[in-house]
CSV table of C-alpha atoms and ligand atoms in Angstrom, one decimal:
chain,number,residue,atom,x,y,z
B,21,MET,CA,-9.2,42.6,16.5
B,22,VAL,CA,-10.8,46.0,15.2
B,23,ALA,CA,-8.9,45.9,11.9
B,24,PRO,CA,-9.9,42.4,10.9
B,25,ALA,CA,-13.6,43.2,11.8
B,26,VAL,CA,-13.6,46.3,9.6
B,27,ALA,CA,-11.8,44.4,6.7
B,28,LEU,CA,-14.6,41.6,6.9
B,29,ALA,CA,-17.2,44.2,7.1
B,30,ALA,CA,-15.9,45.7,4.1
B,31,ALA,CA,-15.2,42.8,2.1
B,32,SER,CA,-19.0,41.6,2.8
B,33,ALA,CA,-20.2,45.1,1.7
B,34,ALA,CA,-18.1,44.7,-1.5
B,35,SER,CA,-19.1,41.2,-2.3
B,36,ARG,CA,-22.8,42.3,-1.7
B,37,ARG,CA,-22.1,45.2,-4.0
B,38,SER,CA,-20.5,42.9,-6.8
B,39,TRP,CA,-23.6,40.3,-6.5
B,40,ARG,CA,-25.7,43.3,-7.0
B,41,ARG,CA,-24.1,44.3,-10.2
B,42,LEU,CA,-24.2,40.5,-11.3
B,43,PHE,CA,-28.2,40.5,-10.7
B,44,ARG,CA,-28.9,43.9,-12.0
B,45,TRP,CA,-32.4,42.6,-13.3
B,46,ARG,CA,-33.6,43.9,-16.3
B,47,ALA,CA,-36.6,45.9,-16.2
B,48,PRO,CA,-39.0,45.8,-19.1
B,49,GLY,CA,-38.1,48.8,-21.4
B,50,SER,CA,-35.1,49.9,-19.2
B,51,ARG,CA,-32.5,48.6,-21.9
B,52,ALA,CA,-32.6,48.2,-25.6
B,53,PRO,CA,-34.0,44.8,-26.6
B,54,CYS,CA,-31.5,42.3,-26.5
B,55,ARG,CA,-33.1,39.8,-28.9
B,56,PRO,CA,-35.3,40.1,-31.9
B,57,VAL,CA,-38.1,39.5,-29.3
B,58,CYS,CA,-37.5,40.3,-25.8
B,59,THR,CA,-40.0,40.4,-22.6
B,60,ALA,CA,-39.3,41.3,-19.3
B,61,ARG,CA,-38.4,37.7,-18.7
B,62,GLY,CA,-36.1,37.5,-21.8
B,63,LEU,CA,-38.2,35.1,-23.7
B,64,PRO,CA,-41.6,35.1,-24.9
B,65,GLY,CA,-43.8,33.3,-22.6
B,66,GLY,CA,-41.4,33.6,-19.6
B,67,ASN,CA,-39.1,31.2,-17.8
B,68,GLU,CA,-39.9,29.0,-14.6
B,69,TYR,CA,-37.1,30.7,-12.7
B,70,ASP,CA,-35.3,34.1,-12.5
B,71,LEU,CA,-32.0,32.2,-12.2
B,72,LEU,CA,-30.9,28.7,-12.4
B,73,VAL,CA,-27.3,27.8,-11.0
B,74,ILE,CA,-25.7,24.6,-12.3
B,75,GLY,CA,-23.3,23.3,-9.8
B,76,GLY,CA,-23.6,23.5,-6.0
B,77,GLY,CA,-20.1,23.9,-4.8
B,78,SER,CA,-18.8,27.2,-3.0
B,79,GLY,CA,-19.6,29.4,-5.9
B,80,GLY,CA,-23.1,28.2,-7.0
B,81,LEU,CA,-24.5,27.8,-3.4
B,82,ALA,CA,-23.6,31.3,-2.5
B,83,CYS,CA,-24.8,32.7,-5.7
B,84,ALA,CA,-28.0,30.7,-5.4
B,85,LYS,CA,-28.6,31.8,-1.8
B,86,GLU,CA,-27.6,35.5,-2.5
B,87,ALA,CA,-30.1,35.7,-5.4
B,88,ALA,CA,-32.8,34.3,-3.2
B,89,ASP,CA,-32.2,36.9,-0.6
B,90,PHE,CA,-33.0,39.6,-3.4
B,91,GLY,CA,-36.2,37.9,-3.7
B,92,LYS,CA,-35.6,36.0,-7.0
B,93,LYS,CA,-37.0,32.8,-7.8
B,94,VAL,CA,-34.2,30.3,-7.9
B,95,ALA,CA,-33.2,26.7,-8.8
B,96,ILE,CA,-29.9,25.0,-8.4
B,97,MET,CA,-28.8,21.8,-9.9
B,98,ASP,CA,-26.1,19.7,-8.4
B,99,TYR,CA,-24.9,16.1,-9.3
B,100,VAL,CA,-21.7,14.4,-8.4
B,101,VAL,CA,-20.5,11.8,-10.9
B,102,PRO,CA,-18.9,9.2,-9.0
B,103,SER,CA,-14.8,9.0,-9.4
B,104,PRO,CA,-13.5,6.1,-11.3
B,105,ARG,CA,-13.1,4.3,-7.8
B,106,GLY,CA,-16.9,4.8,-7.3
B,107,THR,CA,-16.4,7.5,-4.6
B,108,SER,CA,-19.3,10.1,-4.4
B,109,TRP,CA,-20.7,12.6,-2.0
B,110,GLY,CA,-23.5,15.2,-1.3
B,111,LEU,CA,-24.3,18.9,-1.8
B,112,GLY,CA,-21.5,21.3,-1.3
B,113,GLY,CA,-18.9,20.7,-4.1
B,114,THR,CA,-15.0,20.2,-3.9
B,115,CYS,CA,-14.3,22.5,-0.8
B,116,VAL,CA,-16.9,20.9,1.5
B,117,ASN,CA,-16.5,17.1,0.3
B,118,VAL,CA,-13.2,16.5,-1.3
B,119,GLY,CA,-11.1,19.8,-0.7
B,120,CYS,CA,-10.5,22.4,2.0
B,121,ILE,CA,-12.8,21.1,4.7
B,122,PRO,CA,-11.6,17.5,4.8
B,123,LYS,CA,-8.1,18.7,4.0
B,124,LYS,CA,-7.9,21.1,7.0
B,125,LEU,CA,-9.6,18.4,9.5
B,126,MET,CA,-6.8,15.8,8.5
B,127,HIS,CA,-4.2,18.5,8.7
B,128,GLN,CA,-5.3,19.4,12.2
B,129,ALA,CA,-5.4,15.5,12.9
B,130,ALA,CA,-1.6,15.5,12.0
B,131,LEU,CA,-0.9,18.4,13.7
B,132,LEU,CA,-2.3,17.0,16.9
B,133,GLY,CA,0.1,14.2,16.3
B,134,GLY,CA,3.0,16.6,16.3
B,135,ALA,CA,2.0,18.3,19.5
B,136,LEU,CA,1.4,15.2,21.5
B,137,GLU,CA,5.3,14.4,20.8
B,138,ASP,CA,6.1,18.0,22.1
B,139,ALA,CA,3.6,18.0,24.9
B,140,HIS,CA,5.7,15.9,27.5
B,141,HIS,CA,8.6,18.5,27.1
B,142,TYR,CA,6.3,21.1,28.2
B,143,GLY,CA,5.2,19.4,31.3
B,144,TRP,CA,2.1,17.5,30.1
B,145,ASP,CA,2.0,13.9,31.4
B,146,VAL,CA,1.1,12.4,28.2
B,147,ALA,CA,2.5,9.5,25.9
B,148,PRO,CA,4.8,10.8,23.4
B,149,SER,CA,3.9,8.9,20.4
B,150,ALA,CA,0.5,7.1,20.2
B,151,PRO,CA,-0.4,5.3,16.9
B,152,HIS,CA,-3.0,7.2,14.7
B,153,ASN,CA,-6.3,5.3,13.9
B,154,TRP,CA,-7.4,6.5,10.5
B,155,GLN,CA,-10.7,4.7,10.6
B,156,GLN,CA,-11.7,6.8,13.5
B,157,MET,CA,-10.6,9.9,12.1
B,158,ALA,CA,-12.2,9.2,8.5
B,159,THR,CA,-15.4,8.3,10.4
B,160,ALA,CA,-15.4,11.8,12.2
B,161,VAL,CA,-14.3,13.6,9.2
B,162,GLN,CA,-17.0,12.0,7.0
B,163,ASN,CA,-19.9,12.5,9.5
B,164,HIS,CA,-18.8,16.1,9.7
B,165,ILE,CA,-19.1,16.7,5.8
B,166,LYS,CA,-22.4,14.7,5.9
B,167,SER,CA,-23.8,17.3,8.4
B,168,LEU,CA,-22.5,20.2,6.0
B,169,ASN,CA,-24.3,18.7,3.1
B,170,TRP,CA,-27.4,18.5,5.2
B,171,GLY,CA,-26.9,22.1,6.2
B,172,HIS,CA,-26.6,23.4,2.8
B,173,ARG,CA,-29.9,21.7,1.7
B,174,VAL,CA,-31.7,23.3,4.9
B,175,GLN,CA,-30.3,26.6,4.0
B,176,LEU,CA,-31.5,26.4,0.4
B,177,GLN,CA,-34.9,25.2,1.6
B,178,GLU,CA,-35.4,28.0,4.0
B,179,ARG,CA,-34.8,30.3,1.0
B,180,ASN,CA,-37.1,28.5,-1.2
B,181,VAL,CA,-34.4,27.6,-3.6
B,182,LYS,CA,-35.6,24.6,-5.5
B,183,TYR,CA,-32.7,22.1,-5.6
B,184,PHE,CA,-32.3,19.2,-8.4
B,185,ASN,CA,-30.1,16.5,-7.9
B,186,ILE,CA,-29.4,16.2,-11.5
B,187,HIS,CA,-26.5,16.3,-14.0
B,188,GLY,CA,-27.5,19.4,-16.2
B,189,SER,CA,-26.8,20.2,-20.0
B,190,PHE,CA,-28.1,22.8,-22.2
B,191,VAL,CA,-31.1,22.1,-24.5
B,192,ASP,CA,-31.0,25.7,-25.8
B,193,ASP,CA,-29.9,28.9,-24.1
B,194,HIS,CA,-32.7,29.3,-21.5
B,195,THR,CA,-33.4,25.6,-21.1
B,196,VAL,CA,-31.3,22.9,-19.1
B,197,ARG,CA,-32.1,19.4,-19.3
B,198,GLY,CA,-31.0,16.8,-16.5
B,199,PHE,CA,-31.6,13.2,-15.7
B,200,THR,CA,-31.9,11.8,-11.9
B,201,LYS,CA,-30.0,8.8,-10.9
B,202,ALA,CA,-33.2,6.8,-11.6
B,203,GLY,CA,-33.3,8.1,-15.2
B,204,LYS,CA,-36.1,10.7,-14.8
B,205,GLU,CA,-35.8,13.6,-17.2
B,206,THR,CA,-36.3,17.2,-15.9
B,207,LEU,CA,-36.3,20.3,-18.0
B,208,VAL,CA,-35.8,23.8,-16.3
B,209,THR,CA,-35.9,27.2,-17.8
B,210,ALA,CA,-34.6,30.5,-16.6
B,211,ASP,CA,-33.9,34.0,-17.5
B,212,HIS,CA,-30.6,33.9,-16.2
B,213,ILE,CA,-28.1,30.9,-15.8
B,214,VAL,CA,-25.0,30.8,-13.7
B,215,LEU,CA,-22.5,28.0,-14.5
B,216,ALA,CA,-20.6,26.9,-11.3
B,217,THR,CA,-19.6,23.4,-12.3
B,218,GLY,CA,-15.9,23.5,-10.9
B,219,GLY,CA,-13.3,20.8,-11.8
B,220,ARG,CA,-12.3,17.5,-11.1
B,221,PRO,CA,-8.9,15.8,-10.7
B,222,ARG,CA,-7.0,14.9,-13.9
B,223,TYR,CA,-5.7,11.3,-14.6
B,224,PRO,CA,-2.7,11.0,-17.0
B,225,GLU,CA,-3.5,9.6,-20.3
B,226,ASP,CA,-0.2,7.8,-21.0
B,227,VAL,CA,0.5,5.9,-17.9
B,228,GLU,CA,-0.6,2.2,-18.0
B,229,GLY,CA,-3.0,1.3,-15.0
B,230,ALA,CA,-3.5,5.0,-13.9
B,231,LYS,CA,-7.0,4.8,-13.6
B,232,GLU,CA,-7.5,1.3,-12.8
B,233,TYR,CA,-5.2,1.4,-9.7
B,234,GLY,CA,-4.3,5.0,-8.8
B,235,ILE,CA,-6.9,7.1,-6.6
B,236,THR,CA,-7.2,11.0,-6.4
B,237,SER,CA,-8.1,13.5,-3.8
B,238,ASP,CA,-11.6,12.8,-4.8
B,239,ASP,CA,-11.1,9.5,-3.0
B,240,LEU,CA,-8.6,10.0,-0.4
B,241,PHE,CA,-10.7,11.7,2.0
B,242,TRP,CA,-13.4,8.9,1.9
B,243,LEU,CA,-11.1,5.9,2.4
B,244,LYS,CA,-12.2,3.8,5.2
B,245,LYS,CA,-9.1,2.4,5.8
B,246,SER,CA,-5.5,3.8,6.1
B,247,PRO,CA,-4.0,4.3,2.6
B,248,GLY,CA,-0.7,3.0,4.0
B,249,LYS,CA,2.8,3.4,2.4
B,250,THR,CA,1.6,6.0,-0.3
B,251,LEU,CA,3.2,7.7,-3.6
B,252,VAL,CA,1.6,11.0,-4.4
B,253,VAL,CA,2.1,12.0,-7.8
B,254,GLY,CA,2.5,15.7,-8.9
B,255,ALA,CA,3.8,18.8,-6.9
B,256,SER,CA,0.7,20.7,-6.8
B,257,TYR,CA,-0.5,22.3,-3.6
B,258,VAL,CA,-3.1,19.5,-3.5
B,259,SER,CA,-0.2,17.0,-3.6
B,260,LEU,CA,2.0,18.5,-0.9
B,261,GLU,CA,-0.8,19.3,1.4
B,262,CYS,CA,-1.9,15.8,1.4
B,263,ALA,CA,1.5,14.3,1.6
B,264,GLY,CA,2.2,16.5,4.5
B,265,PHE,CA,-0.8,15.2,6.7
B,266,LEU,CA,-0.2,11.6,5.6
B,267,THR,CA,3.5,11.9,6.7
B,268,GLY,CA,2.0,13.4,9.8
B,269,PHE,CA,0.0,10.3,10.8
B,270,GLY,CA,3.4,8.3,10.4
B,271,LEU,CA,2.8,6.9,7.0
B,272,ASP,CA,5.7,6.2,4.6
B,273,THR,CA,4.9,9.0,2.2
B,274,THR,CA,6.7,9.9,-0.9
B,275,VAL,CA,6.1,12.7,-3.6
B,276,MET,CA,7.1,12.2,-7.3
B,277,MET,CA,7.7,15.3,-9.0
B,278,ARG,CA,8.6,15.9,-12.7
B,279,SER,CA,10.3,19.4,-12.2
B,280,ILE,CA,9.7,22.3,-9.8
B,281,PRO,CA,7.4,22.1,-7.0
B,282,LEU,CA,4.4,24.5,-6.5
B,283,ARG,CA,4.6,25.9,-10.2
B,284,GLY,CA,3.3,29.4,-10.3
B,285,PHE,CA,4.0,30.1,-6.6
B,286,ASP,CA,7.1,32.2,-5.2
B,287,GLN,CA,9.9,29.4,-5.7
B,288,GLN,CA,11.6,30.7,-2.7
B,289,MET,CA,8.7,29.8,-0.4
B,290,ALA,CA,8.0,26.6,-2.4
B,291,LEU,CA,11.6,25.3,-1.9
B,292,LEU,CA,11.3,26.2,2.0
B,293,VAL,CA,7.9,24.1,1.9
B,294,THR,CA,9.6,21.1,0.4
B,295,ASP,CA,12.7,21.4,2.5
B,296,TYR,CA,10.6,21.6,5.5
B,297,MET,CA,8.5,18.5,4.5
B,298,GLU,CA,11.7,16.7,3.9
B,299,SER,CA,13.1,17.4,7.3
B,300,HIS,CA,9.8,16.0,8.8
B,301,GLY,CA,10.0,12.7,6.8
B,302,THR,CA,8.4,13.1,3.4
B,303,LYS,CA,10.6,11.7,0.8
B,304,PHE,CA,10.8,13.4,-2.8
B,305,LEU,CA,11.4,11.5,-6.0
B,306,LYS,CA,12.6,14.4,-8.0
B,307,TYR,CA,13.0,14.7,-11.9
B,308,CYS,CA,11.0,11.5,-12.2
B,309,THR,CA,7.9,10.6,-14.4
B,310,MET,CA,5.6,7.8,-14.1
B,311,ARG,CA,5.7,4.9,-16.5
B,312,LYS,CA,3.3,2.2,-15.3
B,313,LEU,CA,1.3,0.9,-12.3
B,314,GLU,CA,0.8,-3.0,-11.7
B,315,LYS,CA,-1.3,-4.6,-9.0
B,316,PHE,CA,0.3,-7.7,-7.1
B,317,GLU,CA,-2.3,-10.3,-6.0
B,318,ASP,CA,-1.9,-9.0,-2.4
B,319,GLN,CA,-3.1,-5.6,-3.6
B,320,ARG,CA,0.1,-3.9,-3.4
B,321,LEU,CA,1.0,-1.7,-6.4
B,322,GLN,CA,4.4,-2.1,-8.3
B,323,VAL,CA,5.3,1.3,-9.9
B,324,THR,CA,7.6,1.9,-12.4
B,325,TRP,CA,9.1,5.5,-13.3
B,326,HIS,CA,11.8,7.2,-15.3
B,327,ASN,CA,14.4,9.0,-13.3
B,328,HIS,CA,15.7,11.7,-15.8
B,329,GLU,CA,18.4,12.7,-13.4
B,330,VAL,CA,20.4,9.4,-13.7
B,331,GLY,CA,18.6,8.4,-17.1
B,332,ARG,CA,16.9,5.0,-16.1
B,333,GLU,CA,13.9,3.3,-15.1
B,334,GLU,CA,13.1,2.6,-11.4
B,335,THR,CA,10.6,0.7,-9.5
B,336,GLY,CA,9.0,0.9,-5.9
B,337,VAL,CA,6.2,-0.9,-4.1
B,338,PHE,CA,3.4,0.9,-2.5
B,339,ASP,CA,-0.1,0.4,-1.1
B,340,THR,CA,-1.5,3.6,-2.6
B,341,VAL,CA,-1.0,5.8,-5.7
B,342,MET,CA,-2.5,9.3,-5.5
B,343,TRP,CA,-2.6,11.4,-8.7
B,344,ALA,CA,-2.2,15.1,-8.1
B,345,VAL,CA,-1.4,16.2,-11.3
B,346,GLY,CA,-4.0,18.9,-11.8
B,347,ARG,CA,-7.5,19.5,-12.5
B,348,VAL,CA,-10.0,19.4,-15.3
B,349,PRO,CA,-12.7,21.8,-15.8
B,350,GLU,CA,-16.3,20.5,-16.0
B,351,THR,CA,-17.3,22.0,-19.2
B,352,ARG,CA,-17.3,18.9,-21.3
B,353,HIS,CA,-20.9,17.7,-20.4
B,354,LEU,CA,-22.8,20.9,-20.3
B,355,ASN,CA,-23.3,21.0,-24.2
B,356,LEU,CA,-21.9,24.6,-24.3
B,357,GLU,CA,-21.3,24.5,-28.1
B,358,LYS,CA,-25.1,24.4,-28.5
B,359,VAL,CA,-25.5,27.9,-26.8
B,360,GLY,CA,-22.2,29.6,-27.9
B,361,VAL,CA,-20.4,30.2,-24.5
B,362,THR,CA,-16.8,30.6,-25.5
B,363,LEU,CA,-14.1,28.2,-23.7
B,364,HIS,CA,-10.5,29.1,-23.3
B,365,PRO,CA,-8.8,27.2,-26.2
B,366,ASP,CA,-6.2,25.6,-23.8
B,367,SER,CA,-7.7,25.3,-20.5
B,368,GLN,CA,-11.2,24.5,-21.7
B,369,LYS,CA,-12.4,26.9,-18.9
B,370,ILE,CA,-15.3,29.4,-19.6
B,371,LEU,CA,-13.9,32.9,-20.6
B,372,VAL,CA,-15.4,35.5,-18.4
B,373,SER,CA,-15.3,39.2,-18.1
B,374,ALA,CA,-14.7,41.3,-14.8
B,375,SER,CA,-18.4,40.8,-14.0
B,376,GLU,CA,-18.3,37.2,-14.8
B,377,ALA,CA,-20.3,37.4,-17.8
B,378,THR,CA,-19.6,34.8,-20.6
B,379,SER,CA,-19.9,35.2,-24.4
B,380,VAL,CA,-23.7,34.6,-24.1
B,381,ALA,CA,-26.0,37.3,-22.8
B,382,HIS,CA,-27.7,36.1,-19.6
B,383,ILE,CA,-25.3,33.0,-19.0
B,384,TYR,CA,-22.7,34.0,-16.4
B,385,ALA,CA,-20.0,31.5,-14.8
B,386,ILE,CA,-18.1,31.7,-11.4
B,387,GLY,CA,-15.4,29.7,-9.6
B,388,ASP,CA,-13.1,27.3,-10.7
B,389,ILE,CA,-14.7,26.7,-14.0
B,390,THR,CA,-13.6,30.4,-15.3
B,391,GLU,CA,-11.0,31.9,-16.7
B,392,SER,CA,-10.4,35.6,-17.0
B,393,SER,CA,-10.8,36.9,-20.5
B,394,GLN,CA,-8.8,40.0,-19.5
B,395,HIS,CA,-5.6,37.8,-19.7
B,396,LEU,CA,-6.3,37.3,-23.5
B,397,ARG,CA,-5.8,40.0,-26.1
B,398,CYS,CA,-8.9,42.1,-26.6
B,399,THR,CA,-9.5,43.7,-29.8
B,400,SER,CA,-13.3,44.8,-29.2
B,401,TYR,CA,-14.8,44.0,-26.1
B,402,CYS,CA,-18.3,44.7,-25.4
B,403,HIS,CA,-18.7,46.3,-21.9
B,404,CYS,CA,-22.5,46.2,-21.8
B,405,GLY,CA,-22.3,43.9,-18.7
B,406,VAL,CA,-25.4,41.9,-19.3
B,407,SER,CA,-26.7,41.9,-22.6
B,408,CYS,CA,-26.2,43.2,-25.9
B,409,GLY,CA,-27.8,41.5,-28.8
B,410,SER,CA,-26.7,37.7,-29.4
B,411,HIS,CA,-23.5,38.2,-27.8
B,412,SER,CA,-21.2,36.4,-30.0
B,413,ARG,CA,-19.0,39.5,-29.0
B,414,PRO,CA,-17.6,41.5,-31.9
B,415,GLY,CA,-13.8,40.8,-32.1
B,416,VAL,CA,-14.1,37.2,-30.4
B,417,THR,CA,-13.2,34.7,-32.9
B,418,SER,CA,-13.7,30.9,-32.5
B,419,GLN,CA,-10.2,30.4,-31.6
B,420,GLY,CA,-10.5,32.8,-28.8
B,421,GLY,CA,-8.2,35.5,-30.3
B,422,TRP,CA,-9.5,38.5,-28.1
Y,507,LIG,C1,-7.6,18.9,-2.0
Y,507,LIG,C2,-8.0,20.2,-2.3
Y,507,LIG,C3,-7.8,21.2,-1.1
Y,507,LIG,C4,-8.4,22.5,-1.2
Y,507,LIG,N1,-8.3,23.5,-0.3
Y,507,LIG,C5,-8.6,24.6,-0.4
Y,507,LIG,C6,-8.3,25.5,0.6
Y,507,LIG,O1,-7.9,25.3,1.6
Y,507,LIG,N2,-8.8,26.7,0.4
Y,507,LIG,C7,-9.5,27.2,-0.8
Y,507,LIG,O2,-9.7,28.3,-0.9
Y,507,LIG,N3,-9.6,26.3,-1.7
Y,507,LIG,C8,-9.3,25.1,-1.7
Y,507,LIG,N4,-9.3,24.3,-2.7
Y,507,LIG,C9,-10.0,24.8,-3.9
Y,507,LIG,C10,-11.7,24.7,-3.6
Y,507,LIG,O3,-12.1,23.6,-3.1
Y,507,LIG,C11,-12.4,25.2,-5.0
Y,507,LIG,O4,-11.8,26.5,-5.3
Y,507,LIG,C12,-13.8,25.5,-4.8
Y,507,LIG,O5,-14.4,24.4,-4.4
Y,507,LIG,C13,-14.4,25.8,-6.2
Y,507,LIG,O6,-15.9,26.0,-6.1
Y,507,LIG,P1,-16.7,26.0,-7.3
Y,507,LIG,O7,-17.9,26.4,-6.8
Y,507,LIG,O8,-16.1,26.5,-8.4
Y,507,LIG,O9,-16.8,24.5,-7.7
Y,507,LIG,P2,-17.0,22.9,-7.0
Y,507,LIG,O10,-16.8,23.3,-5.4
Y,507,LIG,O11,-16.1,22.2,-7.6
Y,507,LIG,O12,-18.6,22.8,-7.1
Y,507,LIG,C14,-18.9,22.2,-8.5
Y,507,LIG,C15,-20.2,21.3,-8.3
Y,507,LIG,O13,-20.8,21.3,-9.6
Y,507,LIG,C16,-21.2,19.9,-9.8
Y,507,LIG,N5,-21.5,19.8,-11.3
Y,507,LIG,C17,-20.5,19.6,-12.3
Y,507,LIG,N6,-21.1,19.5,-13.4
Y,507,LIG,C18,-22.3,19.5,-13.0
Y,507,LIG,C19,-23.6,19.4,-14.0
Y,507,LIG,N7,-23.5,19.2,-15.3
Y,507,LIG,N8,-24.7,19.2,-13.3
Y,507,LIG,C20,-24.8,19.6,-12.2
Y,507,LIG,N9,-23.8,19.6,-11.3
Y,507,LIG,C21,-22.6,19.5,-11.8
Y,507,LIG,C22,-20.0,19.1,-9.0
Y,507,LIG,O14,-20.4,17.9,-8.8
Y,507,LIG,C23,-19.8,20.0,-7.8
Y,507,LIG,O15,-20.7,19.5,-6.7
Y,507,LIG,C24,-9.0,22.7,-2.6
Y,507,LIG,C25,-9.2,21.7,-3.6
Y,507,LIG,C26,-8.8,20.7,-3.3
Y,507,LIG,C27,-9.0,19.7,-4.5
């Protein structure tokens, strides 16, 4: 195990180095003034915090904690807008609450079912197929998540990071306003601001009943009762992972895909994945696109889709329909136009340099909300790293033509 240990140590050192680069704080006079008036704090009169992080997910929490460890005065804002179904959760973002963590726990639950079936062949005196109890598993998973939410709050407190449970948006380039659940307004000012607001699942715009009757991965992990016979729409990794563990629980599970599975991944591997899933009981509706969702009185859903292979409309009845058709970056509510942070014209993600700098000096972005500007054509890119004037970068057009 020496090699992994060395790799881990190296990765950790590299990560600390890159954080140091990100937080190479400006000493007074150490750099040409970046604005007409530029104090040690970047603003006349100074700001309340050295750093404000918007978004308390994997990226935002790591950033806030590291900056506090460097002795900086740090605040973090995190607020979860409930899903259309009304599901919400605590501090920790997607991975902890509705992503990697519950996904892996449910995957493990499904694998245990498979192991139970195999066990008696290996001499274990256990019943081969016991029914799976969703409620029991979900309660355990949800309690574990709540303990992680609490753990993150404690870790912030231990580092004196101020936590605001508010939905932030820019008032000006150093001031962010948010409202608590009870509607109380809070203004926070900071020298540096890191945007780490992640993304949320996308709902299709053109499918009748999509939002009213469908759920997404934001809801699945918090369901109190089993989703039953499920149609998962999309062929993303989120779709296939969820369909995989649902099948593992013995639920009748179908994946509907428009074209190829796992677009952007190695297609030889992607087909191995779908073949394996099919051989383990997941059904696939290939070359199909959704038309509408209707609800029967008994709460089951009638689904209509177009099968492009045979050229006709088809229908089916399911207990649950889950959309896994991509994610939307959470840039819409930040009032970024006000401060001039440049977005990718198509993805609407924030364009960042290799050092996670946005188009505005002192504002950075990390995690799922970002798109590397290196993929765009660059005519004249400023490499100052932190600040250079008002930072509407030379060569950057409003169309994002870098
Ligand atoms: C089902 C699923 C499974 C996944 N599995 C894996 C996996 O196995 N491995 C892996 O590496 N990745 C996995 N991912 C991806 C991973 O979860 C994300 O890449 C990661 O969580 C992104 O972190 P982030 O900090 O960028 O954003 P997030 O974790 O999404 O955090 C953003 C936070 O900001 C908050 N926020 C948004 N706007 C505002 C605002 N205006 N004011 C205040 N707060 C705001 C949000 O509510 C959220 O809490 C999975 C994702 C999903 C959906």
